[in-house]
């Protein structure tokens, strides 16, 4: 019989008391073992799948030996536990449990212990068996991995003339693949084959690898396009715009204020189009200047007299696109932009993870820069879908990166190599760009009569909410004060701005509705020369005011004025509001030299005697803007462009160019589209609206067309860029050259040299040089809608 001392009995008793916690411990060991096996095997299977797809994050196989070692140690620990429990059990069998205080432990408590011993032994055996099986799996996995890695490391850079950049891109990847986490996201791991897989399947610089599985399942055909249907409720748009910024609140208030006018205009356009609405487009609207990353300097100044023109325009763009029935997504943060585009994690060097889900993207220069930084090569692929809201315009000479760099036109805002018509302006001052515009409130007949009867004939309102605009204007304010009561809307917090004279009645910054009421009483709305080309003068004219503005002599431009310096345009601004001067004019608009006191005072006297009715150009009504944007969406396609001009090399005599589609006009002053020429029915604008005029040396094509009551149309330059056109206009060409120059096609008459355009992106209505007379493509336009030709709807 085995003798056991008192300490041994105490140990056995404690062991039996803790049997239930020990069960929990053993179950924990089993659960941990199961988790470990799943993780290890899952990792191996994931590594095995790497050969099938380069887009799976790699799990290294190098931990196989460690995995087997851990399994063996766990098996040994369980076997040791089992042996120690067996010893304790044998010790207890030789002890009298029915003596003294220990009699409280019944014998049936030992039976579960025996069962637990059996379970531990079974677990230990199972772990041992699993360890053997896992060892076999890991050995096979290691062997396959070594074979796969050997194949991956044996990849050679293909020499394919169809992919001339492949070797250079692989070299770049060797040195820089760790510079952006997006490469690892797409499966790049530093091996040659991973470089080639990425460059052939994610990007397109290398040919597909022959050992890769190229038989992808055919993608299902895209679902049929839904038809765009005019909407009759703007409330859902307000939810799309979002909250959290004063600028967004301003835009939503404007949409609500003009809602009834928008809805009536939508009904009229629907009747005009007679059901020819077209496909519904998926449109992303990213207002870049409102993002925190761009600084968002506008939102904090909304309630402090800051500029509102951009927000007025964006609010109207949102309303028009929504009412035309298109599907919209609105973003004002970089994070939202990345999410909607499908930008992979990283620093923006890789393409998007999926095809772009939007047909069109409306943004601004800030948003354009953000897209370029985060879309990688996808930006170049999808930039034809972008429309850039650009207040002052971007001329082709500044847009073409190489040309702008070589010729000194490079600025902070240009060199995007977009089609110039992708830039959309606030006013139609740059025909190379598309005119987007905005809307002003339209009055009904009753309101017009009420305004005329309530006008105060001697009341003037000054255009300028910031005190700095008033500085130095005391001289002509004193002249104006002799004839009229002057009102201002200058922002201030506590004290009256010292720049505003005491005789001016300053109302402070007014809400839009109250400002409209002030304009409806006033006779005169007077500008101080700044801000340039804002919406307020049109609102004043629409409310029955005469607009008086300063003439600039010399005209302001990027060459002589700080405000325009750096902007991608060489346009010369002859007054504070050139559109009002050129497209509206007297009696609604007076442009005078403010430095000439006599001319200024004479203009005021004449204005006091002049009666004007409220006037709003059709293109700035809700219907006019809806009509214009509808035409752009249905007809502008910058992803499928017409054929470029012929190459610069000379043609052989045997190669006859097709006959010109142009013919001399009856009065022999210009060329028109020949009635017998073929016309592409899909071309827009229709080619038969074309007229070709020869400019004078001091005039651009924009000015030349305007002198003939027409507008320059840059899409027609492709019909002019031929030597035959010079001959049809009886121009002698001793030589004809193709060159990159934004003034071509043109002729230097003094030396009889003719020049044709080599780069289609440089076709430009802007620009002039006394050396050249330019061939100018002009077209007609709808009354009150300069952006569209007569047959453009």
PDB file of N, CA and C in Angstrom, residues 554-565 569-573:
ATOM      1  N   UNK A 554      -5.740 101.779 -70.394  1.00  0.00           N
ATOM      2  CA  UNK A 554      -5.883 100.625 -71.297  1.00  0.00           C
ATOM      3  C   UNK A 554      -6.689  99.504 -70.652  1.00  0.00           C
ATOM      4  N   UNK A 555      -7.187  98.572 -71.470  1.00  0.00           N
ATOM      5  CA  UNK A 555      -7.942  97.439 -70.913  1.00  0.00           C
ATOM      6  C   UNK A 555      -7.102  96.645 -69.924  1.00  0.00           C
ATOM      7  N   UNK A 556      -7.760  96.063 -68.927  1.00  0.00           N
ATOM      8  CA  UNK A 556      -7.072  95.232 -67.929  1.00  0.00           C
ATOM      9  C   UNK A 556      -6.846  93.830 -68.492  1.00  0.00           C
ATOM     10  N   UNK A 557      -5.675  93.281 -68.212  1.00  0.00           N
ATOM     11  CA  UNK A 557      -5.345  91.932 -68.668  1.00  0.00           C
ATOM     12  C   UNK A 557      -4.264  91.364 -67.756  1.00  0.00           C
ATOM     13  N   UNK A 558      -3.854  90.137 -68.057  1.00  0.00           N
ATOM     14  CA  UNK A 558      -2.801  89.499 -67.265  1.00  0.00           C
ATOM     15  C   UNK A 558      -1.450  90.177 -67.449  1.00  0.00           C
ATOM     16  N   UNK A 559      -1.345  91.038 -68.454  1.00  0.00           N
ATOM     17  CA  UNK A 559      -0.079  91.723 -68.713  1.00  0.00           C
ATOM     18  C   UNK A 559       0.090  92.990 -67.885  1.00  0.00           C
ATOM     19  N   UNK A 560      -1.038  93.592 -67.420  1.00  0.00           N
ATOM     20  CA  UNK A 560      -0.905  94.885 -66.758  1.00  0.00           C
ATOM     21  C   UNK A 560      -1.704  95.012 -65.460  1.00  0.00           C
ATOM     22  N   UNK A 561      -2.362  93.925 -65.030  1.00  0.00           N
ATOM     23  CA  UNK A 561      -3.200  94.058 -63.837  1.00  0.00           C
ATOM     24  C   UNK A 561      -3.008  92.845 -62.931  1.00  0.00           C
ATOM     25  N   UNK A 562      -2.809  93.103 -61.654  1.00  0.00           N
ATOM     26  CA  UNK A 562      -2.495  92.054 -60.690  1.00  0.00           C
ATOM     27  C   UNK A 562      -3.618  91.027 -60.571  1.00  0.00           C
ATOM     28  N   UNK A 563      -4.866  91.470 -60.654  1.00  0.00           N
ATOM     29  CA  UNK A 563      -5.972  90.533 -60.475  1.00  0.00           C
ATOM     30  C   UNK A 563      -5.964  89.438 -61.535  1.00  0.00           C
ATOM     31  N   UNK A 564      -5.636  89.766 -62.776  1.00  0.00           N
ATOM     32  CA  UNK A 564      -5.664  88.791 -63.867  1.00  0.00           C
ATOM     33  C   UNK A 564      -4.342  88.049 -64.031  1.00  0.00           C
ATOM     34  N   UNK A 565      -3.299  88.509 -63.338  1.00  0.00           N
ATOM     35  CA  UNK A 565      -1.998  87.852 -63.489  1.00  0.00           C
ATOM     36  C   UNK A 565      -2.073  86.420 -62.984  1.00  0.00           C
ATOM     37  N   UNK A 569      -5.622  83.197 -69.329  1.00  0.00           N
ATOM     38  CA  UNK A 569      -6.273  83.918 -70.424  1.00  0.00           C
ATOM     39  C   UNK A 569      -5.520  85.208 -70.706  1.00  0.00           C
ATOM     40  N   UNK A 570      -5.477  85.596 -71.955  1.00  0.00           N
ATOM     41  CA  UNK A 570      -4.894  86.882 -72.344  1.00  0.00           C
ATOM     42  C   UNK A 570      -5.986  87.889 -72.693  1.00  0.00           C
ATOM     43  N   UNK A 571      -7.227  87.556 -72.350  1.00  0.00           N
ATOM     44  CA  UNK A 571      -8.371  88.394 -72.669  1.00  0.00           C
ATOM     45  C   UNK A 571      -8.190  89.794 -72.078  1.00  0.00           C
ATOM     46  N   UNK A 572      -8.524  90.787 -72.880  1.00  0.00           N
ATOM     47  CA  UNK A 572      -8.453  92.181 -72.441  1.00  0.00           C
ATOM     48  C   UNK A 572      -9.847  92.631 -72.010  1.00  0.00           C
ATOM     49  N   UNK A 573      -9.949  93.072 -70.753  1.00  0.00           N
ATOM     50  CA  UNK A 573     -11.224  93.461 -70.169  1.00  0.00           C
ATOM     51  C   UNK A 573     -11.336  94.979 -70.259  1.00  0.00           C
TER      52      UNK A 573
END
